[in-house]
Every structure is written in structure tokens, then in C-alpha cells.
Tab-separated table of C-alpha atoms in Angstrom:
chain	number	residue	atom	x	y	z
A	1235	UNK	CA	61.527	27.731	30.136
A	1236	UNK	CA	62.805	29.756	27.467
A	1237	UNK	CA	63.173	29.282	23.409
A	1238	UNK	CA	66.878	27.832	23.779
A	1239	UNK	CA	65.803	25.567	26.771
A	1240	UNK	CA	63.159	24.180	24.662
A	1241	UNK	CA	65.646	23.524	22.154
A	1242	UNK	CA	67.896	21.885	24.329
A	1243	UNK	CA	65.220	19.500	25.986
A	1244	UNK	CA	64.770	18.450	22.326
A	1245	UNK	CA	68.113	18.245	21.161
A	1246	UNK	CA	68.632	15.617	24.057
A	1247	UNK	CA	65.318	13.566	23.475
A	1248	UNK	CA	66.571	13.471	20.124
A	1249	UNK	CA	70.054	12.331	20.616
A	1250	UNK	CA	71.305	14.990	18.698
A	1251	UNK	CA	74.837	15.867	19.832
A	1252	UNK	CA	75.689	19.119	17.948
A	1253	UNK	CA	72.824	21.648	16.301
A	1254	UNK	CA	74.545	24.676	13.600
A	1255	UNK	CA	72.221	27.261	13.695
A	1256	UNK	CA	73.010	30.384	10.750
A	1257	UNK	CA	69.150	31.357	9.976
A	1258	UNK	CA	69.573	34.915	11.835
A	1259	UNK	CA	66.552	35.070	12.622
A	1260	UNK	CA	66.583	32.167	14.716
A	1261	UNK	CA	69.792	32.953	15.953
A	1262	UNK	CA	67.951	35.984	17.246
A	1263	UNK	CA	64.900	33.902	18.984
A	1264	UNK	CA	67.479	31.756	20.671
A	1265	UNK	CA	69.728	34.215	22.252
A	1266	UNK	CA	68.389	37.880	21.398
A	1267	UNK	CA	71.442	39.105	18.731
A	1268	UNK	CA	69.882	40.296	16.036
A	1269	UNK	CA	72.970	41.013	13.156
A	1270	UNK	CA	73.040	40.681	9.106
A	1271	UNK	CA	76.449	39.189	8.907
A	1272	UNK	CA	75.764	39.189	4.655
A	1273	UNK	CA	79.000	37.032	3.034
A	1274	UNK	CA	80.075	36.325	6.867
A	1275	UNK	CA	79.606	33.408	8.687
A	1276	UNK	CA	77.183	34.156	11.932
A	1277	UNK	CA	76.664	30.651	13.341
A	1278	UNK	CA	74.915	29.231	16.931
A	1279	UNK	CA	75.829	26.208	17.500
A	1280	UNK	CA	73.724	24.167	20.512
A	1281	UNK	CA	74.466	21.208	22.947
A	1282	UNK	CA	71.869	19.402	24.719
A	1283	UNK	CA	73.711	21.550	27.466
A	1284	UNK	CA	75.766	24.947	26.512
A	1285	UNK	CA	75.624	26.844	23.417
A	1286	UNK	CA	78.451	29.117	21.554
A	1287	UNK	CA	77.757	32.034	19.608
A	1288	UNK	CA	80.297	31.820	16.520
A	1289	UNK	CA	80.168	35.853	15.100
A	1290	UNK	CA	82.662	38.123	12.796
A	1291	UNK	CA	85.339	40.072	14.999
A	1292	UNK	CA	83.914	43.047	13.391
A	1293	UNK	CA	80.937	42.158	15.383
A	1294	UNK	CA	81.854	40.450	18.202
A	1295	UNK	CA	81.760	43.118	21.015
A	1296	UNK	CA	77.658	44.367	20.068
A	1297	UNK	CA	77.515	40.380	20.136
A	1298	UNK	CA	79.153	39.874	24.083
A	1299	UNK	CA	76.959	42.390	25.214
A	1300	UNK	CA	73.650	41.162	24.161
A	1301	UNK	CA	74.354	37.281	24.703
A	1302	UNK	CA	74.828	35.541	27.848
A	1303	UNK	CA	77.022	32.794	26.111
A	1304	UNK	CA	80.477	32.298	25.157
A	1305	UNK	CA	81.390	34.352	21.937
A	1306	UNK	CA	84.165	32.967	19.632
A	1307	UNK	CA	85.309	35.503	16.794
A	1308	UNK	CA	87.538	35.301	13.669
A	1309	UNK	CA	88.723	38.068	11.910
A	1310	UNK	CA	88.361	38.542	7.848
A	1311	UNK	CA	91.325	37.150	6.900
A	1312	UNK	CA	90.829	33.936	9.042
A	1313	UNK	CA	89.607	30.783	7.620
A	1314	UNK	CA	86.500	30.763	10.128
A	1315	UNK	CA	86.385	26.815	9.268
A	1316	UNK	CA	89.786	26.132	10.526
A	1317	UNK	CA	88.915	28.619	13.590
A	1318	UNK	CA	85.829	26.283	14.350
A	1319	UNK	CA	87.590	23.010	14.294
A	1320	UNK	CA	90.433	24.576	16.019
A	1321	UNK	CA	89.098	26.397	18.659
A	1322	UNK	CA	85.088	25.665	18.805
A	1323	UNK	CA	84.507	21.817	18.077
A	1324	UNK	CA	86.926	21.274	20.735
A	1325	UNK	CA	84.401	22.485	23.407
A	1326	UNK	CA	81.655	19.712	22.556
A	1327	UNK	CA	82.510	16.032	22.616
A	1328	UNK	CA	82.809	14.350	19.499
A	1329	UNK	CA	79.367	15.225	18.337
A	1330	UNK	CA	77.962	12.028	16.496
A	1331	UNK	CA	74.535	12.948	15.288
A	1332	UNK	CA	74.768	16.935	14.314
A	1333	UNK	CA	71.540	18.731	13.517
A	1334	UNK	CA	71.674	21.416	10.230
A	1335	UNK	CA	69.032	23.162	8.385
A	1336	UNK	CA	68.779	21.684	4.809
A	1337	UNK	CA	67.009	24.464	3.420
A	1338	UNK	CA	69.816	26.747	5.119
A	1339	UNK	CA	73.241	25.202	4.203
A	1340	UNK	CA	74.642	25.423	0.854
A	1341	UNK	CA	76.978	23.228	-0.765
A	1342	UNK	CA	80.189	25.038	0.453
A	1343	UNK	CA	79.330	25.602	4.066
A	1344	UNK	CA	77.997	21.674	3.778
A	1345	UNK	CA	81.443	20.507	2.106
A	1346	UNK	CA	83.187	22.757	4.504
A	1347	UNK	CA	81.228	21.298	7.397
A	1348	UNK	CA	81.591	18.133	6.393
A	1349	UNK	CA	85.325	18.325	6.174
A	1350	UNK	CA	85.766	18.775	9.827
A	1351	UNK	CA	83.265	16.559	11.337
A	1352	UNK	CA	84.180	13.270	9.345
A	1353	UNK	CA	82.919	11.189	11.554
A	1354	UNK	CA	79.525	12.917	12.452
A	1355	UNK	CA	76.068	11.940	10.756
A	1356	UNK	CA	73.900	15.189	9.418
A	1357	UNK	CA	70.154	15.470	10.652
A	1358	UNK	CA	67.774	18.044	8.823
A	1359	UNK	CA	66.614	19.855	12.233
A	1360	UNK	CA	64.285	22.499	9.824
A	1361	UNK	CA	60.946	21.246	11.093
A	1362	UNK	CA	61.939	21.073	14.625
A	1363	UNK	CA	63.516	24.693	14.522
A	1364	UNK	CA	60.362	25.813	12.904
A	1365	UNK	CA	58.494	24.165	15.395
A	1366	UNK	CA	59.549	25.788	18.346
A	1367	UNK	CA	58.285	29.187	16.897
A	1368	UNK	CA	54.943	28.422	16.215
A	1369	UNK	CA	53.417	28.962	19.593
A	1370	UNK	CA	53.586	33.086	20.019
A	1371	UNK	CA	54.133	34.404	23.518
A	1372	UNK	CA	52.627	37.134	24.838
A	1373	UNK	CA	55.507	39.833	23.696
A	1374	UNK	CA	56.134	38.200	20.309
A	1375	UNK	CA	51.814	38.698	19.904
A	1376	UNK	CA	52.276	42.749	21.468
A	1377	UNK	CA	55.071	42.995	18.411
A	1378	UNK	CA	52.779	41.753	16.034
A	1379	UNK	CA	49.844	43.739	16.885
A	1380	UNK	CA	52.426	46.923	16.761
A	1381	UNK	CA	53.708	45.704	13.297
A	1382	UNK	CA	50.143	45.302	11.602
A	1383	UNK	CA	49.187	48.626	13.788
A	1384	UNK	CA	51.756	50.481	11.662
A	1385	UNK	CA	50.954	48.761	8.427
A	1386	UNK	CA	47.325	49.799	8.378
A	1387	UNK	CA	49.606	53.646	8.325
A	1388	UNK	CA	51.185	52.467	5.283
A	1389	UNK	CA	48.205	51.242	3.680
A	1390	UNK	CA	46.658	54.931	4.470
A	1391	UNK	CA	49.803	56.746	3.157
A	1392	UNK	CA	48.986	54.633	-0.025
A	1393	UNK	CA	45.152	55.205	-0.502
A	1394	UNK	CA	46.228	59.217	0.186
A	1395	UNK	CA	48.951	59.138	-2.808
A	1396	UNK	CA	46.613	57.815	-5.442
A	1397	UNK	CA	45.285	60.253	-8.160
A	1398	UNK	CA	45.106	60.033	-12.095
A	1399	UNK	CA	48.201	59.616	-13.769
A	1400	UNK	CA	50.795	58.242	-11.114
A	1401	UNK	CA	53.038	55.149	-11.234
A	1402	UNK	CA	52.895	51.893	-9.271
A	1403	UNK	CA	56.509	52.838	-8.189
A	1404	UNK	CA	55.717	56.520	-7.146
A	1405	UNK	CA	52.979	54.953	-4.946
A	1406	UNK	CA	55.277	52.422	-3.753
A	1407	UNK	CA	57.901	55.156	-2.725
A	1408	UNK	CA	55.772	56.713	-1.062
A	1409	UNK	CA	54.905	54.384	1.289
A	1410	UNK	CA	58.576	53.142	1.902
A	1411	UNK	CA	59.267	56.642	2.889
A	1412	UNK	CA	56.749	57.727	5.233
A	1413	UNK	CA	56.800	54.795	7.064
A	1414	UNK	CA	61.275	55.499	7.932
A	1415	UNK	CA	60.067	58.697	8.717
A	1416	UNK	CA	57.718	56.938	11.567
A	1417	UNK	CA	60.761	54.771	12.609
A	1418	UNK	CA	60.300	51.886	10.515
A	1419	UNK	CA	63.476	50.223	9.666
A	1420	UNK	CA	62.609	48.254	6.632
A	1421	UNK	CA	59.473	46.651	5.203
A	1422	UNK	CA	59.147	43.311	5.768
A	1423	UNK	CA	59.101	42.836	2.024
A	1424	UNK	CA	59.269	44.704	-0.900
A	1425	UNK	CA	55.839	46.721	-1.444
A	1426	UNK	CA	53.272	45.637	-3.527
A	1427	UNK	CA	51.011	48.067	-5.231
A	1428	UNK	CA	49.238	47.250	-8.832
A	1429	UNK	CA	46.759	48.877	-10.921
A	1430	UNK	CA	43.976	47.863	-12.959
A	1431	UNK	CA	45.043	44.168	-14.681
A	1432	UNK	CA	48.234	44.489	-13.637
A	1433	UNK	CA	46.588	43.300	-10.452
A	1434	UNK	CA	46.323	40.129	-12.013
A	1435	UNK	CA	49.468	38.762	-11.443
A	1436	UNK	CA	49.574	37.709	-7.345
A	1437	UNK	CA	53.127	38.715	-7.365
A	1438	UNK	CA	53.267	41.197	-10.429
A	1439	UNK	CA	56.415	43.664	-9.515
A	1440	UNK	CA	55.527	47.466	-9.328
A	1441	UNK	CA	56.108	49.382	-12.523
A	1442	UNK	CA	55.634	52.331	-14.230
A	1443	UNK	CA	51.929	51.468	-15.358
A	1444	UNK	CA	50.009	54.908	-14.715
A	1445	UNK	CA	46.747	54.673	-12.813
A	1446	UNK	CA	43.216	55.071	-14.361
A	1447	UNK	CA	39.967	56.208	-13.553
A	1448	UNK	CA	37.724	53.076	-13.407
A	1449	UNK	CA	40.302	50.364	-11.970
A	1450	UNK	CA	41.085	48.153	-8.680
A	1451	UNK	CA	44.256	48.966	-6.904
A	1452	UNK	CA	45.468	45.971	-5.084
A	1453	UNK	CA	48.063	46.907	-2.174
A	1454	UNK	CA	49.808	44.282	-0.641
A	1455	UNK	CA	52.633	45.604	2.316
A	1456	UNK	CA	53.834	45.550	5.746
A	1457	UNK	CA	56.638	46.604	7.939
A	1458	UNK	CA	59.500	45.005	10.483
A	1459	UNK	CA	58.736	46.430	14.107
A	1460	UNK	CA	61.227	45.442	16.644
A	1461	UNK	CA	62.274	42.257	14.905
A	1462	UNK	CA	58.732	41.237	14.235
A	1463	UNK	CA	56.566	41.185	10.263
A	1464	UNK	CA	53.428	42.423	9.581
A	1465	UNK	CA	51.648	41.382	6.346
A	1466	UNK	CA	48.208	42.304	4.506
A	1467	UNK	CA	46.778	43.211	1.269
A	1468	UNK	CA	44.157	45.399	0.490
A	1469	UNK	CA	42.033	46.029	-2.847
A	1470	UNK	CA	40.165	49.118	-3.487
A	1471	UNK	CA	38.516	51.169	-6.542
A	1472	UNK	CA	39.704	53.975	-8.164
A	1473	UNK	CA	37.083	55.820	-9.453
A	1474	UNK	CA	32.963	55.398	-8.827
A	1475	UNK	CA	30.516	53.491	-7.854
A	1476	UNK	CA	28.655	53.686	-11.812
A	1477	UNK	CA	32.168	52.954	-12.951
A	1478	UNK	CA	32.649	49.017	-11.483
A	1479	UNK	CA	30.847	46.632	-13.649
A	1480	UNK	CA	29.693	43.760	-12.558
A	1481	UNK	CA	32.224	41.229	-13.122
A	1482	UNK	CA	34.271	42.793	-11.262
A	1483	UNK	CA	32.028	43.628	-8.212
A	1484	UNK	CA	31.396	39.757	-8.188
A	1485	UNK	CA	34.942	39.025	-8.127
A	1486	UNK	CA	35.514	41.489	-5.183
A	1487	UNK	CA	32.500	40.435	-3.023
A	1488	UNK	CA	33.678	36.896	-3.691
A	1489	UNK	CA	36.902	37.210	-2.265
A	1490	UNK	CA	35.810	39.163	0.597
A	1491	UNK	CA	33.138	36.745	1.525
A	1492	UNK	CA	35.240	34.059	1.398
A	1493	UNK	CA	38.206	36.202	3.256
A	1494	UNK	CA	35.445	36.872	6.406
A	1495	UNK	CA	34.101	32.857	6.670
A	1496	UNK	CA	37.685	31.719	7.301
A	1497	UNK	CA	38.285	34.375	9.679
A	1498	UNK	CA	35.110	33.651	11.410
A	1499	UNK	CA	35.933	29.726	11.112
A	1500	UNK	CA	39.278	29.935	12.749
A	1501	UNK	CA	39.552	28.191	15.372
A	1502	UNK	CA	41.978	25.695	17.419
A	1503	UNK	CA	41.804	22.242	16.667
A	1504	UNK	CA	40.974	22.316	12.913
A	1505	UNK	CA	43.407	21.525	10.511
A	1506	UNK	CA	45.177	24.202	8.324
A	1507	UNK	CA	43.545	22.572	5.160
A	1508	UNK	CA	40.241	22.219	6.398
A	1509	UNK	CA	40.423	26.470	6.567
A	1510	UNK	CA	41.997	26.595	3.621
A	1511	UNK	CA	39.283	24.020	1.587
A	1512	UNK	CA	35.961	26.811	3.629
A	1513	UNK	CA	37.535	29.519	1.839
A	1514	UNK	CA	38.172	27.981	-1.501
A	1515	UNK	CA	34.705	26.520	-1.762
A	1516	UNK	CA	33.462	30.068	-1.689
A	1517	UNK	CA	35.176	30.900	-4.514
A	1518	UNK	CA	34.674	27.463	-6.336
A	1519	UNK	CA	31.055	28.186	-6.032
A	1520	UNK	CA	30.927	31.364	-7.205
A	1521	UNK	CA	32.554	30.161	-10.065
A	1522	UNK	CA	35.840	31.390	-10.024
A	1523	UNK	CA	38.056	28.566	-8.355
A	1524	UNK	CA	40.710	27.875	-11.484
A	1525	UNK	CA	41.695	31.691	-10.483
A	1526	UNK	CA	42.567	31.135	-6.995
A	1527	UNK	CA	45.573	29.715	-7.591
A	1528	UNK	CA	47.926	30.099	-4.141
A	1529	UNK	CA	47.384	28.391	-0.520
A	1530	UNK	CA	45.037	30.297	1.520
A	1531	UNK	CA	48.123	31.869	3.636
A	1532	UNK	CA	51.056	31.177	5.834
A	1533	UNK	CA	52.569	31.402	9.065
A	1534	UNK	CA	53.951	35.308	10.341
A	1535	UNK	CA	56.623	36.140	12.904
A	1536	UNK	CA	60.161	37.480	12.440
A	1537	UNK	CA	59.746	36.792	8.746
A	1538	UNK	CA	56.596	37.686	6.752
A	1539	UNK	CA	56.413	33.710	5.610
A	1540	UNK	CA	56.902	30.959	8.043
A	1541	UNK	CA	55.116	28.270	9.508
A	1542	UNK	CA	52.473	26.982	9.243
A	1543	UNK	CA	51.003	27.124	5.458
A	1544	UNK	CA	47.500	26.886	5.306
A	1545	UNK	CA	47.539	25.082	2.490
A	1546	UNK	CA	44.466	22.439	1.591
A	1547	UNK	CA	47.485	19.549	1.627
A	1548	UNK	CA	48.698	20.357	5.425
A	1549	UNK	CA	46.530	18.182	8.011
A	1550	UNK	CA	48.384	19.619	10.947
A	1551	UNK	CA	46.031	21.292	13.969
A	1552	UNK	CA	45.917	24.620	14.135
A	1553	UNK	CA	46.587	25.845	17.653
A	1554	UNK	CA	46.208	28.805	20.079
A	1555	UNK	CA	48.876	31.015	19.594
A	1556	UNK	CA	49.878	30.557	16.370
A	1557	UNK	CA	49.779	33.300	14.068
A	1558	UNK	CA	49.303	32.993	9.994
A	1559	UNK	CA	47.828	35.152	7.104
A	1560	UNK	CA	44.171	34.496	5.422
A	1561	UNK	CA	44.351	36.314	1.901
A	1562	UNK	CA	42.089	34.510	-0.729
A	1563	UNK	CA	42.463	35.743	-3.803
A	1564	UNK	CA	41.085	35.993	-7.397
A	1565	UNK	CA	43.307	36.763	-10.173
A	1566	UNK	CA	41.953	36.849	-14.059
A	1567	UNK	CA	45.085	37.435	-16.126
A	1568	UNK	CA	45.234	40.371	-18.294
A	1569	UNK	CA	41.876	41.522	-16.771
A	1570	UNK	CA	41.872	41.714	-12.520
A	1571	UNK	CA	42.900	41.257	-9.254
A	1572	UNK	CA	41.574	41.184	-6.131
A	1573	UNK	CA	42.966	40.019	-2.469
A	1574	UNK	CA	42.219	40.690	0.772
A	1575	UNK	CA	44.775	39.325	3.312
A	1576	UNK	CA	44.756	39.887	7.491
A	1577	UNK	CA	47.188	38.340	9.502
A	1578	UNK	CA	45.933	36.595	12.517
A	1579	UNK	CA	46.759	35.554	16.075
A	1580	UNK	CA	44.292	32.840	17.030
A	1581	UNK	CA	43.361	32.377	20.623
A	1582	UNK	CA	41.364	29.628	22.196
A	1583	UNK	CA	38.042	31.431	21.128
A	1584	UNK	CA	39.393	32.054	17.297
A	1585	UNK	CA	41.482	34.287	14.859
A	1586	UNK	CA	42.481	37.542	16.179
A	1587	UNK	CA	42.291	40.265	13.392
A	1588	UNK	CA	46.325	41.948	13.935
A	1589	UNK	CA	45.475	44.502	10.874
A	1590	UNK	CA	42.049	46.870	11.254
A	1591	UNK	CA	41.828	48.432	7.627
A	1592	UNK	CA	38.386	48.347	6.493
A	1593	UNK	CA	37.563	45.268	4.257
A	1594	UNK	CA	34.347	46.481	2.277
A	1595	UNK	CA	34.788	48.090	-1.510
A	1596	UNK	CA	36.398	51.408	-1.204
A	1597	UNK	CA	35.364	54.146	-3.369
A	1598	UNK	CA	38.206	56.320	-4.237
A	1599	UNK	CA	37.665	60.015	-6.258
A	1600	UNK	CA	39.587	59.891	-9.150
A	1601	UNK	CA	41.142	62.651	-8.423
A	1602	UNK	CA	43.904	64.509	-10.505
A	1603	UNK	CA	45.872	66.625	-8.317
């Protein structure tokens, strides 16, 4: 059975009529186009029993010959509303109960939408989309391993550009280009790489802060491999082993202790908070809990952040095949930072390590050329 049979079979035990897909992403998991239509409206929209690929003219040849469904176009200076009640409603029957993405439609599209099915009743349809992609087959796992393959390359590239006196941003640049030069197409989000206490912000942006002798240097990156994320953060010291004291050797062996029990823990059948509440007790012990002050990771696939959040409030199971970050962190504002994050694809036996980069404190030479 594949993805948009699945969604069919629950569509109809549902009694939804009518599903609008415009996530791309999913529009790619469903039927294998993979476009970024930007301001244009790229739309699937779903049956119980035939779907309709709704694309730009400009794109709707590459779009016929990847799909095996109709494909109805409209060209720039069509209303593509007017061309969807025209032509496209017309080929589904009265749809009563239409499924949407909340998250996903904005207040146009939703006035818009709602302007041409009068009659119909909106469903949020979010969780159940989101559902269907939890379970990982076999390929979507082979991408994944190939995306965190090629960002424990990036992280390299990164640990090989450090010396004295370069910029978060130079390091950052670095990275971004090495990897197109290995075929990578984009990172699957901007790249992370801070210095010293500016580590000690979890999402401080990359600036011009010059790197020191004596500091941490927290990377956190990955790359998009054939429509598939990768995701992990690394922390390592710049400098010697005389030159850590021993705050911040506590705060480092903290994180990574409590980084390796969940990963050890992992397993099928626990809930996502129960992992989440192992790791955090770690740090609450050790004394630092008011500084760990995110969920203990998320879910990875065609985005870097989906479901499931393994968060200490979700109670769902975790189950084989589903793949999700574990990055506890420690952040001390104005002083340090420290994560350590591997993405994960957990089998029946437990988590599944998709990075390799070595976890234990890195010594780095300060070097200045």
C-alpha cells in the first residue's frame, strides 16, 4: 500500500470528502513532485478515491511527467481560485466535510477557499498528515543514513577551518560551500556555528565574533540529500586540555552523559516524555536543570523538524521506525554552551545512531594559520 493509499483508506474512515494538500513536502511523499512553487499556488487535493495535482503552467509539464495523476494548470495571469471552482471542484462531488492543514492555510487562501466551497465544513487534517510519515520505510531510512553520512563531512570541513582569529560566519561559509561542491543542494537549515559564550544562546545566529584560544565551539548543521534532512550538533574545545576549567568540563560531561543514557534507553514502546524526563534528570542532578531549557528533540524526515517531539508533555509511544533527534543541552547565558545532538532511527532493538562523529571532548590546537 503506498503513502497516498494510506491516505485515502483514512480519508474514507473519516468521512472526509475533499483533503487540500499545499505543504510541498507532503505533496512530494504523496505523489513524488518535488517543486518550490514560492508566491504560487501548488495544491494536491485527495478523494477517498482519485487525486488531482493542481500546479503553475510554468510547471506543469516537469509535473505530468513525474505524477501518475491528472494535472490541472493555470497560467500567471489566471485567478487559480476561479480555475479550481471552474474546472477542478467539478471533478469531486459536492465535498461536505473537506480536510485542510491549519497550521498551513493562511487567511487569504482560507477566505479564498471558503468562498467556493460555501457549503463544505473545514477539518484540521495536520495530525493525520503528520501521522502517516512517522513510520520510515526502508528507502526513506537509506536517505537518512546518506544525509547524516554527509553531515558528519560538514562537521569535518568545520573542525578543519577553525584557527585563532576567524569569524562564526567564515566558518559557516565554509561549510555551506564544500558541501555544493560534494553535490549538496542546500542545508537543511541555516548553519549553526558559535564560539565561546556565544554558545550560550541554543539558537544564537552566526556572527562576526572571532574565535579564541581557550573556548567551546558548538556546531550545529546538516544537509538535504535526495529530499531527505539530516540534523546534529557537535561541541568541541578550542585550545588545551590545561586550558578547560572545570565548570565547564562538568557542563560538557553532563550533557554527554545524559546525551548517551537516552540513546541507550531508546526503545519502542516508551513514551516520548518518559526519554525526554531520563535525560533531563541527568542534568537536574548534576545541577544544571534551569539551563536545559528546550524538549529533548524532535521528529526528522523531509524537514529537519517534524513529528514526533520528544518533549516531557507528549505521552505518545515511540515506535520502530520512527526517526527523531536526542540533543540535550546546557546553555549558561553570557558564559557557555554545550549540545550534543544525533538523529536516530529506532528499530525494534533501539535507537539507531544516523550521524558517527565522535561524541567525547575534542581537543583542538589553537592554531593560527
Amino acid at each position: 500500500m503506498t503513502s497516498l493509499d494510506k491516505l485515502q483508506a483514512q480519508l474514507k474512515d473519516q468521512d472526509i470528502d475533499l483533503a487540500l494538500i499545499t505543504r510541498p513536502q507532503l505533496i512530494d511523499y504523496f505523489t513524488g513532485y518535488a517543486s518550490e512553487p514560492m508566491e504560487r499556488i501548488l495544491a494536491l487535493f485527495v478523494s477517498p478515491t482519485k487525486h488531482i495535482l493542481f500546479a503553475p503552467y510554468l510547471d506543469a509539464q516537469d509535473a505530468k511527467d513525474q505524477v501518475s495523476c491528472p494535472v490541472l494548470s493555470y497560467k500567471d495571469e489566471e485567478d487559480p481560485w476561479q480555475v479550481i471552482q471552474k474546472d477542478l471542484l467539478s471533478q469531486f462531488d459536492s465535498p461536505n466535510r473537506v480536510g485542510v492543514e491549519d497550521s498551513q492555510l493562511t487567511l487569504d487562501k482560507y477566505k479564498a477557499l471558503s468562498g467556493i466551497l460555501r457549503d463544505s465544513e473545514f477539518i484540521d487534517i495536520g495530525s493525520l498528515l503528520d501521522g502517516l510519515k512517522l513510520i520510515k520505510s526502508k528507502e526513506e531510512k537509506d536517505r537518512l543514513l546518506e544525509a547524516g553520512d554527509l553531515a558528519d563531512k560538514a562537521l569535518q570541513v568545520g573542525l578543519n577551518a577553525l584557527k585563532v582569529g576567524i569569524s562564526e560566519v567564515e566558518v559557516v561559509a565554509k561549510i555551506d560551500y564544500e558541501m555544493k561542491k560534494l553535490g549538496v543542494s542546500k542545508m537543511s537549515f541555516p548553519t549553526m556555528v558559535l564560539f565561546g559564550d556565544h554558545a550560550g544562546s541554543p539558537h544564537g545566529v552566526p556572527g562576526s565574533r572571532k574565535l579564541q584560544a581557550g573556548e567551546f565551539v558548538l556546531f550545529d548543521l546538516g544537509v538535504l540529500y535526495q529530499g531527505y534532512a539530516s540534523d546534529m550538533s557537535r561541541t568541541v574545545f578550542f585550545g588545551e586540555p590545561e586550558d578547560l576549567d572545570d565548570q565547564d568540563k562538568a557542563v560538557y560531561q553532563t550533557v554527554l552523559k545524559a546525551q548517551e543514557t537516552a540513546m541507550e534507553a531508546a526503545k519502542p514502546g516508551m513514551t516520548a516524555g518518559d526519554l525526554d524526563k531520563l535525560a533531563r534528570q541527568v542534568i537536574d542532578q548534576a545541577g544544571y536543570g534551569q539551563y536545559f531549557i528546550h524538549r529533548l528533540g524532535h521528529g526528522i524526515g523531509q524537514t529537519a523538524h517534524e513529528s514526533p517531539s520528544i518533549s516531557s508533555s507528549n505521552t505518545s509511544n515511540l515506535q520502530a521506525g520512527m526517526a527523531f533527534s536526542i540533543e540535550p543541552g546546557i546553555y549558561i547565558p553570557g558564559q557557555v554552551g554545550v549540545r550534543i545532538e544525533d538523529c536516530v532511527y529506532l528499530n525494534e532493538d533501539g535507537a539507531i545512531s544516523l550521524t558517527q562523529s565522535p561524541k567525547n571532548l575534542q581537543f583542538l590546537p589553537a592554531v593560527t594559520d
